[in-house]
CSV table of C-alpha atoms and ligand atoms in Angstrom, one decimal:
chain,number,residue,atom,x,y,z
A,1,UNK,CA,-76.8,26.2,-130.7
A,2,UNK,CA,-74.1,24.0,-131.5
A,3,UNK,CA,-71.5,25.9,-132.8
A,4,UNK,CA,-67.9,24.3,-133.9
A,5,UNK,CA,-64.8,26.3,-134.0
A,6,UNK,CA,-62.4,25.0,-136.8
A,7,UNK,CA,-59.0,26.6,-136.5
A,8,UNK,CA,-55.3,26.5,-136.1
A,9,UNK,CA,-54.7,27.4,-132.8
A,10,UNK,CA,-56.4,28.3,-129.0
A,11,UNK,CA,-55.5,29.9,-126.1
A,12,UNK,CA,-54.0,28.6,-123.8
A,13,UNK,CA,-53.7,25.1,-126.2
A,14,UNK,CA,-51.2,26.5,-129.0
A,15,UNK,CA,-50.9,30.7,-129.7
A,16,UNK,CA,-48.5,32.6,-132.0
A,17,UNK,CA,-51.5,36.0,-132.0
A,18,UNK,CA,-54.3,37.1,-132.5
A,19,UNK,CA,-56.0,34.6,-133.7
A,20,UNK,CA,-55.4,32.5,-130.4
A,21,UNK,CA,-57.2,34.9,-127.8
A,22,UNK,CA,-60.0,35.2,-130.1
A,23,UNK,CA,-60.4,31.4,-130.7
A,24,UNK,CA,-60.3,30.6,-127.0
A,25,UNK,CA,-62.6,33.7,-125.9
A,26,UNK,CA,-65.2,34.1,-128.1
A,27,UNK,CA,-66.9,30.0,-127.1
A,28,UNK,CA,-66.5,31.0,-124.1
A,29,UNK,CA,-68.5,33.5,-124.1
A,30,UNK,CA,-70.9,31.6,-125.8
A,31,UNK,CA,-71.2,29.1,-123.5
A,32,UNK,CA,-71.7,31.8,-121.5
A,33,UNK,CA,-74.7,32.7,-123.0
A,34,UNK,CA,-76.3,28.5,-123.0
A,35,UNK,CA,-75.0,27.4,-126.7
A,36,UNK,CA,-72.8,24.3,-127.0
A,37,UNK,CA,-69.3,25.3,-128.7
A,38,UNK,CA,-66.9,23.0,-128.7
A,39,UNK,CA,-63.4,24.0,-130.6
A,40,UNK,CA,-61.3,21.7,-133.2
A,41,UNK,CA,-57.6,22.0,-133.8
A,42,UNK,CA,-54.9,20.3,-134.5
A,43,UNK,CA,-53.0,18.4,-132.0
A,44,UNK,CA,-49.6,21.0,-131.6
A,45,UNK,CA,-46.9,19.3,-129.1
A,46,UNK,CA,-47.4,22.2,-126.3
A,47,UNK,CA,-47.0,22.7,-122.9
A,48,UNK,CA,-50.8,22.7,-122.6
A,49,UNK,CA,-51.5,18.9,-123.9
A,50,UNK,CA,-48.7,17.6,-121.8
A,51,UNK,CA,-49.9,18.9,-118.8
A,52,UNK,CA,-53.7,17.9,-118.9
A,53,UNK,CA,-55.9,15.2,-119.3
A,54,UNK,CA,-57.7,14.3,-122.8
A,55,UNK,CA,-59.8,11.0,-124.2
A,56,UNK,CA,-59.7,9.8,-126.7
A,57,UNK,CA,-63.5,10.2,-128.4
A,58,UNK,CA,-63.3,8.6,-132.0
A,59,UNK,CA,-60.5,7.2,-134.3
A,60,UNK,CA,-60.1,6.8,-138.4
A,61,UNK,CA,-58.5,7.0,-141.2
A,62,UNK,CA,-58.4,8.5,-144.8
A,63,UNK,CA,-56.7,9.1,-148.2
A,64,UNK,CA,-54.1,12.4,-148.8
A,65,UNK,CA,-53.3,11.4,-152.4
A,66,UNK,CA,-50.9,8.5,-152.8
A,67,UNK,CA,-50.6,8.2,-148.7
A,68,UNK,CA,-53.1,6.8,-146.0
A,69,UNK,CA,-53.1,8.2,-142.8
A,70,UNK,CA,-54.9,7.1,-139.0
A,71,UNK,CA,-56.0,9.9,-136.9
A,72,UNK,CA,-57.1,10.0,-133.4
A,73,UNK,CA,-60.1,13.1,-132.2
A,74,UNK,CA,-58.7,13.7,-128.4
A,75,UNK,CA,-60.6,15.8,-126.4
A,76,UNK,CA,-59.9,17.7,-122.9
A,77,UNK,CA,-61.7,15.9,-120.0
A,78,UNK,CA,-62.1,18.8,-117.6
A,79,UNK,CA,-63.8,21.6,-120.1
A,80,UNK,CA,-61.4,23.8,-118.4
A,81,UNK,CA,-61.2,26.9,-120.6
A,82,UNK,CA,-64.8,26.6,-120.6
A,83,UNK,CA,-66.2,24.6,-123.5
A,84,UNK,CA,-65.3,21.4,-125.2
A,85,UNK,CA,-61.7,21.2,-126.6
A,86,UNK,CA,-60.5,18.5,-129.2
A,87,UNK,CA,-57.4,18.2,-131.1
A,88,UNK,CA,-56.7,16.3,-133.9
A,89,UNK,CA,-53.7,14.2,-133.9
A,90,UNK,CA,-52.5,12.4,-136.8
A,91,UNK,CA,-49.0,11.1,-136.4
A,92,UNK,CA,-46.1,12.2,-138.0
A,93,UNK,CA,-48.0,15.1,-138.9
A,94,UNK,CA,-49.4,17.4,-136.7
A,95,UNK,CA,-47.4,16.9,-133.3
A,96,UNK,CA,-44.9,19.0,-134.1
A,97,UNK,CA,-43.8,22.7,-131.2
A,98,UNK,CA,-44.5,24.4,-133.7
A,99,UNK,CA,-47.7,25.4,-135.1
A,100,UNK,CA,-46.5,26.9,-138.4
A,101,UNK,CA,-43.9,27.3,-140.1
A,102,UNK,CA,-42.7,23.9,-141.5
A,103,UNK,CA,-41.9,23.2,-145.3
A,104,UNK,CA,-45.1,20.8,-145.2
A,105,UNK,CA,-47.8,23.3,-143.8
A,106,UNK,CA,-49.7,23.0,-147.2
A,107,UNK,CA,-50.3,19.1,-146.5
A,108,UNK,CA,-50.1,19.3,-142.4
A,109,UNK,CA,-53.3,21.7,-142.9
A,110,UNK,CA,-55.0,19.7,-145.6
A,111,UNK,CA,-54.8,16.7,-143.4
A,112,UNK,CA,-56.2,18.7,-140.0
A,113,UNK,CA,-59.2,19.4,-142.3
A,114,UNK,CA,-60.0,16.2,-143.7
A,115,UNK,CA,-59.3,14.5,-140.5
A,116,UNK,CA,-62.3,17.3,-138.7
A,117,UNK,CA,-64.3,16.5,-141.7
A,118,UNK,CA,-64.1,12.3,-141.9
A,119,UNK,CA,-65.0,13.0,-138.0
A,120,UNK,CA,-68.2,15.6,-138.1
A,121,UNK,CA,-69.4,13.5,-141.3
A,122,UNK,CA,-69.2,10.4,-138.8
A,123,UNK,CA,-71.3,12.1,-136.5
A,124,UNK,CA,-74.8,10.9,-134.8
A,125,UNK,CA,-76.5,14.7,-135.1
A,126,UNK,CA,-75.2,18.0,-136.8
A,127,UNK,CA,-73.9,20.8,-135.4
A,128,UNK,CA,-76.1,24.1,-136.6
A,129,UNK,CA,-73.1,26.1,-137.7
A,130,UNK,CA,-69.5,25.0,-139.1
A,131,UNK,CA,-67.4,28.6,-137.9
A,132,UNK,CA,-63.7,28.5,-139.7
A,133,UNK,CA,-61.1,30.7,-139.1
A,134,UNK,CA,-58.7,31.9,-141.3
A,135,UNK,CA,-57.2,29.6,-145.2
A,136,UNK,CA,-55.6,27.1,-142.5
A,137,UNK,CA,-59.4,25.9,-142.0
A,138,UNK,CA,-61.1,27.6,-145.3
A,139,UNK,CA,-61.1,24.8,-147.7
A,140,UNK,CA,-63.4,23.4,-145.3
A,141,UNK,CA,-66.8,24.8,-147.1
A,142,UNK,CA,-66.0,24.1,-150.4
A,143,UNK,CA,-65.1,20.2,-149.1
A,144,UNK,CA,-68.5,19.9,-147.5
A,145,UNK,CA,-70.1,21.4,-150.5
A,146,UNK,CA,-68.2,19.7,-153.1
A,147,UNK,CA,-66.5,16.3,-151.5
A,148,UNK,CA,-68.6,13.5,-152.0
A,149,UNK,CA,-67.9,12.0,-149.3
A,150,UNK,CA,-69.0,14.5,-147.3
A,151,UNK,CA,-72.7,15.0,-148.6
A,152,UNK,CA,-73.8,14.2,-145.6
A,153,UNK,CA,-72.6,17.4,-144.2
A,154,UNK,CA,-73.0,19.5,-147.3
A,155,UNK,CA,-76.3,20.6,-146.0
A,156,UNK,CA,-74.7,22.4,-142.4
A,157,UNK,CA,-74.3,26.4,-143.0
A,158,UNK,CA,-70.7,27.9,-142.8
A,159,UNK,CA,-68.7,31.1,-141.6
A,160,UNK,CA,-65.9,32.3,-142.9
A,161,UNK,CA,-64.0,34.6,-140.2
A,162,UNK,CA,-60.7,36.2,-141.1
A,163,UNK,CA,-58.5,37.1,-139.3
A,164,UNK,CA,-55.4,38.1,-141.5
A,165,UNK,CA,-56.2,38.3,-145.3
A,166,UNK,CA,-52.3,38.8,-145.6
A,167,UNK,CA,-51.9,34.7,-145.9
A,168,UNK,CA,-53.9,32.6,-147.8
A,169,UNK,CA,-52.3,29.4,-148.1
A,170,UNK,CA,-52.0,29.3,-151.8
A,171,UNK,CA,-50.7,26.2,-153.3
A,172,UNK,CA,-49.9,25.0,-157.1
A,173,UNK,CA,-52.6,22.9,-158.7
A,174,UNK,CA,-50.8,19.4,-158.7
A,175,UNK,CA,-51.9,19.8,-154.7
A,176,UNK,CA,-55.1,19.1,-155.8
A,177,UNK,CA,-55.0,15.7,-155.8
A,178,UNK,CA,-55.3,15.5,-151.5
A,179,UNK,CA,-58.9,16.5,-152.2
A,180,UNK,CA,-60.8,13.4,-151.6
A,181,UNK,CA,-62.6,12.8,-154.6
A,182,UNK,CA,-65.0,16.2,-155.5
A,183,UNK,CA,-66.5,17.6,-158.1
A,184,UNK,CA,-64.0,19.0,-160.7
A,185,UNK,CA,-66.7,21.2,-162.1
A,186,UNK,CA,-66.0,22.9,-159.1
A,187,UNK,CA,-62.8,23.8,-160.2
A,188,UNK,CA,-63.3,28.0,-160.4
A,189,UNK,CA,-64.7,27.6,-156.7
A,190,UNK,CA,-60.9,26.4,-155.8
A,191,UNK,CA,-59.1,28.9,-158.2
A,192,UNK,CA,-57.4,32.6,-157.8
A,193,UNK,CA,-55.0,33.0,-160.6
A,194,UNK,CA,-53.6,29.8,-161.9
A,195,UNK,CA,-53.1,28.0,-157.8
A,196,UNK,CA,-55.8,26.6,-156.0
A,197,UNK,CA,-56.8,29.8,-152.5
A,198,UNK,CA,-57.7,28.3,-150.0
A,199,UNK,CA,-58.7,32.0,-148.2
A,200,UNK,CA,-60.1,33.1,-151.9
A,201,UNK,CA,-62.0,29.6,-151.7
A,202,UNK,CA,-63.4,30.4,-148.3
A,203,UNK,CA,-64.9,33.5,-149.0
A,204,UNK,CA,-66.3,32.3,-152.2
A,205,UNK,CA,-68.0,28.5,-150.8
A,206,UNK,CA,-68.9,30.1,-146.8
A,207,UNK,CA,-72.8,30.8,-146.5
A,208,UNK,CA,-70.8,34.2,-145.0
A,209,UNK,CA,-68.1,35.5,-144.4
A,210,UNK,CA,-66.3,38.1,-141.8
A,211,UNK,CA,-63.1,40.4,-140.8
A,212,UNK,CA,-62.3,41.1,-137.3
A,213,UNK,CA,-63.0,45.3,-137.9
A,214,UNK,CA,-65.6,47.0,-139.6
A,215,UNK,CA,-62.7,49.2,-140.9
A,216,UNK,CA,-60.6,46.2,-142.0
A,217,UNK,CA,-63.2,44.9,-144.5
A,218,UNK,CA,-63.4,48.3,-145.8
A,219,UNK,CA,-59.6,48.4,-146.8
A,220,UNK,CA,-59.4,45.4,-147.7
A,221,UNK,CA,-62.4,46.9,-151.4
A,222,UNK,CA,-58.7,48.7,-152.1
A,223,UNK,CA,-55.4,46.9,-150.7
A,224,UNK,CA,-56.2,42.6,-150.1
A,225,UNK,CA,-53.1,41.5,-151.2
A,226,UNK,CA,-54.4,40.7,-155.0
A,227,UNK,CA,-58.0,39.4,-153.1
A,228,UNK,CA,-59.0,43.2,-154.2
A,229,UNK,CA,-61.7,42.8,-156.6
A,230,UNK,CA,-62.8,39.3,-154.9
A,231,UNK,CA,-63.8,41.2,-151.7
A,232,UNK,CA,-66.0,44.1,-154.0
A,233,UNK,CA,-68.1,41.0,-155.6
A,234,UNK,CA,-68.4,39.2,-152.2
A,235,UNK,CA,-69.6,42.3,-150.5
A,236,UNK,CA,-73.2,41.4,-149.8
A,237,UNK,CA,-72.2,38.2,-147.6
A,238,UNK,CA,-69.5,40.0,-145.6
A,239,UNK,CA,-69.2,42.0,-142.2
A,240,UNK,CA,-66.6,43.0,-139.5
A,241,UNK,CA,-67.3,42.0,-136.2
A,242,UNK,CA,-64.3,43.7,-133.6
A,243,UNK,CA,-63.0,41.5,-131.3
A,244,UNK,CA,-63.4,41.6,-127.8
A,245,UNK,CA,-61.4,40.8,-125.6
A,246,UNK,CA,-61.3,38.4,-122.3
A,247,UNK,CA,-61.7,39.4,-118.8
A,248,UNK,CA,-61.0,36.4,-117.2
A,249,UNK,CA,-57.9,36.4,-119.1
A,250,UNK,CA,-57.0,40.4,-119.2
A,251,UNK,CA,-58.3,42.0,-116.1
A,252,UNK,CA,-55.8,43.1,-114.1
A,253,UNK,CA,-57.7,42.5,-111.1
A,254,UNK,CA,-57.7,39.4,-111.2
A,255,UNK,CA,-54.1,39.0,-113.0
A,256,UNK,CA,-51.8,36.0,-111.6
A,257,UNK,CA,-48.9,37.5,-113.7
A,258,UNK,CA,-48.0,41.2,-112.0
A,259,UNK,CA,-47.1,42.4,-109.4
A,260,UNK,CA,-49.4,43.9,-107.8
A,261,UNK,CA,-53.7,43.3,-109.3
A,262,UNK,CA,-55.3,46.7,-109.1
A,263,UNK,CA,-58.6,47.8,-110.7
A,264,UNK,CA,-60.9,50.3,-112.6
A,265,UNK,CA,-61.4,52.7,-110.2
A,266,UNK,CA,-57.6,52.9,-107.8
A,267,UNK,CA,-55.6,52.1,-110.3
A,268,UNK,CA,-52.1,54.7,-109.6
A,269,UNK,CA,-50.8,53.2,-107.2
A,270,UNK,CA,-50.9,49.7,-108.4
A,271,UNK,CA,-49.3,50.5,-112.0
A,272,UNK,CA,-46.4,52.2,-110.6
A,273,UNK,CA,-45.7,49.4,-108.6
A,274,UNK,CA,-45.5,47.4,-111.3
A,275,UNK,CA,-43.2,49.6,-113.8
A,276,UNK,CA,-41.6,49.7,-110.3
A,277,UNK,CA,-40.6,46.5,-111.4
A,278,UNK,CA,-40.6,46.0,-114.8
A,279,UNK,CA,-37.8,49.6,-114.6
A,280,UNK,CA,-36.2,47.8,-111.4
A,281,UNK,CA,-36.0,44.2,-114.1
A,282,UNK,CA,-34.6,46.8,-117.1
A,283,UNK,CA,-33.0,48.9,-114.8
A,284,UNK,CA,-34.7,51.7,-116.6
A,285,UNK,CA,-35.2,55.2,-114.4
A,286,UNK,CA,-39.0,54.7,-113.2
A,287,UNK,CA,-39.7,58.4,-113.2
A,288,UNK,CA,-39.6,58.8,-117.4
A,289,UNK,CA,-42.4,57.7,-119.4
A,290,UNK,CA,-42.1,53.8,-120.5
A,291,UNK,CA,-43.0,53.2,-124.3
A,292,UNK,CA,-43.1,49.4,-125.3
A,293,UNK,CA,-43.7,47.2,-128.5
A,294,UNK,CA,-45.1,43.9,-128.1
A,295,UNK,CA,-46.0,41.9,-131.1
A,296,UNK,CA,-44.7,39.6,-134.4
A,297,UNK,CA,-41.2,41.5,-135.8
A,298,UNK,CA,-42.4,42.5,-139.1
A,299,UNK,CA,-43.5,44.0,-142.0
A,300,UNK,CA,-46.8,44.8,-142.2
A,301,UNK,CA,-46.5,45.7,-137.8
A,302,UNK,CA,-43.5,48.1,-139.4
A,303,UNK,CA,-41.4,46.2,-136.9
A,304,UNK,CA,-38.6,47.8,-139.6
A,305,UNK,CA,-39.8,51.3,-138.7
A,306,UNK,CA,-38.7,50.7,-135.0
A,307,UNK,CA,-35.2,50.4,-134.5
A,308,UNK,CA,-34.5,54.0,-136.9
A,309,UNK,CA,-37.3,56.2,-134.9
A,310,UNK,CA,-36.3,55.1,-131.8
A,311,UNK,CA,-33.0,56.4,-132.8
A,312,UNK,CA,-33.9,59.9,-133.6
A,313,UNK,CA,-36.4,60.1,-130.4
A,314,UNK,CA,-33.2,59.1,-128.4
A,315,UNK,CA,-31.4,62.1,-130.7
A,316,UNK,CA,-34.3,64.5,-130.9
A,317,UNK,CA,-35.8,64.5,-126.9
A,318,UNK,CA,-32.9,63.0,-125.5
A,319,UNK,CA,-32.7,60.1,-122.4
A,320,UNK,CA,-36.5,62.0,-120.9
A,321,UNK,CA,-38.1,58.5,-122.2
A,322,UNK,CA,-37.7,54.8,-121.8
A,323,UNK,CA,-38.8,51.6,-124.7
A,324,UNK,CA,-38.8,48.4,-124.0
A,325,UNK,CA,-39.8,45.3,-126.9
A,326,UNK,CA,-40.9,42.4,-127.3
A,327,UNK,CA,-41.6,39.9,-130.0
A,328,UNK,CA,-39.4,37.8,-132.7
A,329,UNK,CA,-40.0,37.9,-136.2
A,330,UNK,CA,-37.5,38.9,-139.3
A,331,UNK,CA,-34.1,38.8,-138.2
A,332,UNK,CA,-32.6,42.0,-140.3
A,333,UNK,CA,-35.2,43.5,-137.8
A,334,UNK,CA,-34.4,41.2,-134.7
A,335,UNK,CA,-30.8,41.9,-135.5
A,336,UNK,CA,-31.3,46.6,-135.5
A,337,UNK,CA,-33.1,46.5,-132.2
A,338,UNK,CA,-30.9,44.5,-130.6
A,339,UNK,CA,-27.7,46.4,-131.6
A,340,UNK,CA,-29.2,50.0,-130.4
A,341,UNK,CA,-29.6,48.4,-127.4
A,342,UNK,CA,-25.9,48.4,-126.6
A,343,UNK,CA,-26.0,52.4,-127.2
A,344,UNK,CA,-28.6,52.9,-125.2
A,345,UNK,CA,-28.3,51.4,-121.7
A,346,UNK,CA,-30.4,52.2,-118.6
A,347,UNK,CA,-33.7,53.7,-121.6
A,348,UNK,CA,-33.7,50.7,-123.7
A,349,UNK,CA,-33.8,47.5,-124.2
A,350,UNK,CA,-35.1,44.0,-126.7
A,351,UNK,CA,-36.7,41.1,-125.6
A,352,UNK,CA,-36.3,38.9,-128.2
A,353,UNK,CA,-38.5,36.0,-127.6
A,354,UNK,CA,-42.2,35.2,-126.8
A,355,UNK,CA,-43.2,35.2,-123.6
A,356,UNK,CA,-46.4,35.6,-122.1
A,357,UNK,CA,-46.0,36.3,-118.6
A,358,UNK,CA,-43.4,39.5,-119.3
A,359,UNK,CA,-46.2,40.7,-122.2
A,360,UNK,CA,-49.2,41.0,-119.1
A,361,UNK,CA,-46.1,42.8,-116.9
A,362,UNK,CA,-46.0,44.9,-120.4
A,363,UNK,CA,-48.8,46.2,-120.4
A,364,UNK,CA,-49.2,46.5,-116.8
A,365,UNK,CA,-46.5,48.6,-116.2
A,366,UNK,CA,-45.7,50.6,-119.1
A,367,UNK,CA,-47.2,54.0,-119.8
A,368,UNK,CA,-47.3,53.9,-123.8
A,369,UNK,CA,-48.0,51.2,-126.0
A,370,UNK,CA,-46.7,52.0,-130.2
A,371,UNK,CA,-48.6,50.2,-132.8
A,372,UNK,CA,-47.3,51.7,-136.1
A,373,UNK,CA,-48.8,49.4,-137.8
A,374,UNK,CA,-48.9,48.8,-141.8
A,375,UNK,CA,-51.5,46.5,-141.3
A,376,UNK,CA,-54.3,45.1,-138.3
A,377,UNK,CA,-57.3,43.1,-139.0
A,378,UNK,CA,-58.3,44.4,-135.0
A,379,UNK,CA,-55.6,44.9,-132.9
A,380,UNK,CA,-55.7,43.2,-129.5
A,381,UNK,CA,-52.9,44.7,-128.1
A,382,UNK,CA,-53.5,48.4,-127.7
A,383,UNK,CA,-57.1,46.9,-126.2
A,384,UNK,CA,-55.4,45.1,-123.3
A,385,UNK,CA,-53.2,48.0,-122.7
A,386,UNK,CA,-56.7,50.2,-123.0
A,387,UNK,CA,-57.5,47.7,-120.1
A,388,UNK,CA,-54.0,47.7,-117.9
A,389,UNK,CA,-54.4,52.0,-118.6
A,390,UNK,CA,-51.2,51.9,-121.2
A,391,UNK,CA,-52.1,54.6,-123.5
A,392,UNK,CA,-52.0,53.3,-127.2
A,393,UNK,CA,-50.4,55.4,-129.9
A,394,UNK,CA,-51.3,53.7,-133.3
A,395,UNK,CA,-51.6,54.4,-136.5
A,396,UNK,CA,-55.5,55.4,-138.2
A,397,UNK,CA,-55.7,51.4,-140.3
A,398,UNK,CA,-58.1,48.7,-139.5
A,399,UNK,CA,-59.2,47.4,-136.1
A,400,UNK,CA,-57.5,50.3,-134.4
A,401,UNK,CA,-58.8,53.9,-136.4
A,402,UNK,CA,-62.1,51.2,-135.4
A,403,UNK,CA,-61.1,51.5,-131.7
A,404,UNK,CA,-58.2,54.4,-130.7
A,405,UNK,CA,-59.7,58.0,-130.0
A,406,UNK,CA,-57.0,60.9,-130.0
A,407,UNK,CA,-56.9,62.5,-126.5
A,408,UNK,CA,-56.8,65.4,-128.7
A,409,UNK,CA,-60.4,64.8,-130.0
A,410,UNK,CA,-63.9,64.8,-127.7
A,411,UNK,CA,-64.1,61.8,-125.4
A,412,UNK,CA,-60.2,61.0,-126.9
A,413,UNK,CA,-57.8,58.7,-125.2
A,414,UNK,CA,-54.8,57.8,-127.2
A,415,UNK,CA,-53.0,58.9,-129.2
A,416,UNK,CA,-53.4,58.6,-133.0
A,417,UNK,CA,-51.0,59.6,-136.6
A,418,UNK,CA,-52.2,58.8,-140.1
A,419,UNK,CA,-48.5,57.3,-142.0
A,420,UNK,CA,-46.9,54.3,-140.7
A,421,UNK,CA,-43.8,56.5,-141.2
A,422,UNK,CA,-40.2,57.4,-138.4
A,423,UNK,CA,-41.7,61.3,-138.8
A,424,UNK,CA,-45.2,60.0,-137.6
A,425,UNK,CA,-43.9,57.8,-135.1
A,426,UNK,CA,-41.1,59.8,-133.3
A,427,UNK,CA,-43.8,62.8,-133.1
A,428,UNK,CA,-46.3,60.4,-132.0
A,429,UNK,CA,-43.3,58.9,-128.8
A,430,UNK,CA,-42.5,63.9,-128.4
A,431,UNK,CA,-47.1,63.7,-127.8
A,432,UNK,CA,-46.6,60.6,-125.5
A,433,UNK,CA,-43.7,62.0,-123.5
A,434,UNK,CA,-46.0,65.8,-123.5
A,435,UNK,CA,-49.0,64.1,-122.1
A,436,UNK,CA,-46.6,62.4,-119.6
A,437,UNK,CA,-45.4,65.3,-118.5
A,438,UNK,CA,-48.7,66.6,-118.1
A,439,UNK,CA,-50.8,64.6,-115.1
A,440,UNK,CA,-54.1,65.4,-114.6
A,441,UNK,CA,-54.3,65.3,-118.2
A,442,UNK,CA,-52.9,61.6,-118.4
A,443,UNK,CA,-55.4,60.6,-115.2
A,444,UNK,CA,-58.4,61.4,-117.0
A,445,UNK,CA,-56.7,59.7,-120.4
A,446,UNK,CA,-56.6,56.4,-117.8
A,447,UNK,CA,-59.2,57.1,-116.8
A,448,UNK,CA,-62.1,56.8,-119.8
A,449,UNK,CA,-59.8,54.4,-121.5
A,450,UNK,CA,-60.1,52.0,-118.5
A,451,UNK,CA,-63.4,52.1,-118.7
A,452,UNK,CA,-64.1,51.7,-122.0
A,453,UNK,CA,-66.2,48.3,-122.3
A,454,UNK,CA,-64.1,46.4,-124.4
A,455,UNK,CA,-65.9,42.6,-123.8
A,456,UNK,CA,-66.5,40.0,-126.0
A,457,UNK,CA,-70.4,40.9,-124.5
A,458,UNK,CA,-71.2,42.8,-127.6
A,459,UNK,CA,-69.3,40.7,-130.4
A,460,UNK,CA,-70.5,37.5,-129.3
A,461,UNK,CA,-74.3,38.6,-129.8
A,462,UNK,CA,-73.1,40.1,-133.5
A,463,UNK,CA,-71.7,36.9,-134.1
A,464,UNK,CA,-74.8,34.8,-133.1
A,465,UNK,CA,-76.8,36.8,-135.2
A,466,UNK,CA,-74.6,36.3,-137.8
A,467,UNK,CA,-74.7,32.8,-137.1
A,468,UNK,CA,-78.8,32.9,-137.6
A,469,UNK,CA,-78.5,34.5,-140.6
A,470,UNK,CA,-77.5,31.4,-141.8
A,471,UNK,CA,-79.3,28.3,-140.1
A,472,UNK,CA,-82.2,27.5,-142.2
B,1,LIG,P1,-51.5,39.6,-134.8
B,1,LIG,O1,-52.5,38.3,-134.3
B,1,LIG,O2,-51.7,40.0,-136.5
B,1,LIG,O3,-50.1,38.6,-134.3
B,1,LIG,P2,-53.0,40.8,-132.1
B,1,LIG,O4,-52.6,42.4,-132.3
B,1,LIG,O5,-54.0,40.4,-132.9
B,1,LIG,O6,-51.8,40.5,-133.4
B,1,LIG,O7,-52.4,39.7,-130.7
B,1,LIG,C1,-50.7,39.8,-130.7
B,1,LIG,C2,-51.2,38.5,-129.8
B,1,LIG,O8,-50.4,37.6,-129.4
B,1,LIG,C3,-51.9,39.9,-128.1
B,1,LIG,O9,-52.1,38.6,-127.4
B,1,LIG,C4,-49.7,39.8,-127.7
B,1,LIG,O10,-49.2,40.5,-126.8
B,1,LIG,C5,-49.3,38.9,-128.4
B,1,LIG,N1,-48.1,38.5,-128.7
B,1,LIG,C6,-47.5,39.1,-129.6
B,1,LIG,N2,-46.2,38.1,-129.9
B,1,LIG,C7,-46.1,38.3,-128.5
B,1,LIG,C8,-44.1,38.4,-127.6
B,1,LIG,N3,-43.3,38.6,-128.4
B,1,LIG,N4,-44.6,37.5,-126.3
B,1,LIG,C9,-46.1,37.4,-125.9
B,1,LIG,N5,-47.5,38.1,-126.2
B,1,LIG,C10,-47.2,38.3,-127.9
């Protein structure tokens, strides 16, 4: 099968969050099973771009509204990632350092999608499936069906994967002029509450839709940032497939970012050495349980509850634990997290940045990972933590509910709580401290979670079955 993934992110070319990890891993696993998986993404100006060799495979032009653009498709030369990686270069629009966050993101991702379709419609053969990811690429199924220029590819089946339904890419109807000439009778496919809503449009027009966990799909029926009724209406073509983790990248036995490698059978010493190094770097006492948080400091992740919860936990339990935070996001949260650092020197530290290497060292060196998320479509952090022997402390929501069982339950291995509240977080930190002090139980929990199969293999099969169900 030939599968073309279209995405804004792909690890290691450009990563903001879990989307990149998924698009960097799933095609690799599909290729390993003998399929021909390709990824096309915008040519962000990243280190991976400059560190690798590329060849030009296509040049084209298109009009978007009153503007005329030239675009180039380049391909990474050596199949370094285990699949073909293509990037779209549109001078002045896509060749920027950040993936998102520009005032003209609407124009940038519209142009990206048009360029991809211009390119595919010129291929001599057709891919079997076009797999689009999140709202940045969700207008593609609509454009394939209803833009006259792409009628030769309108029959290619499409799958939309929703990694996060909070972000939908809304734009005013004035932006409809950017779309290549289309069948205006179909305006209803684009519309949601008098705006163009790319995610809603993708849900309506793709042949199948999936979310990154079954639990999240269930929640979207009730809370989907305005799309609840659409999810209920389109339920027949929706399913949930939990993400896996890429064992080539996330494996304590081979991870080159961590100080001391360890395996699933013999991890006590390796984990200890990683913790020792991390504690030395941040002047923590290595004999205390170390809690970490890694992620975007945003409301969805309940990062706003962290400063209060951490202070309250220090008041309640005394200096019986350490805590290290890595992330960036809302400036008020960044500020509050940094402000408390002065009060708990030697027990608490915040690193406001994005740092892939440090994140690996933290998964390897910590005892507990905090994830109090309000919304978590799948969550990868808890799976990385489990693989590295770090106990996830999670709120029961979305993919966290699907992947973590409380250690108080049969065959459990994590710490779970119900509410995104300071009470629940502090109580769970207390349970973590208790578990840390019960060494035989901690060892049992670690053994159990490190041996869970979290690989992409099972989910890759599920995606292949989904493709088969839409290939005519
Ligand atoms: P989301 O995609 O909603 O941000 P996920 O749990 O699906 O959340 O994926 C988050 C990914 O981003 C993980 O690989 C995590 O390690 C990584 N990550 C998030 N913030 C940072 C950071 N500040 N530094 C390094 N890695 C980070």
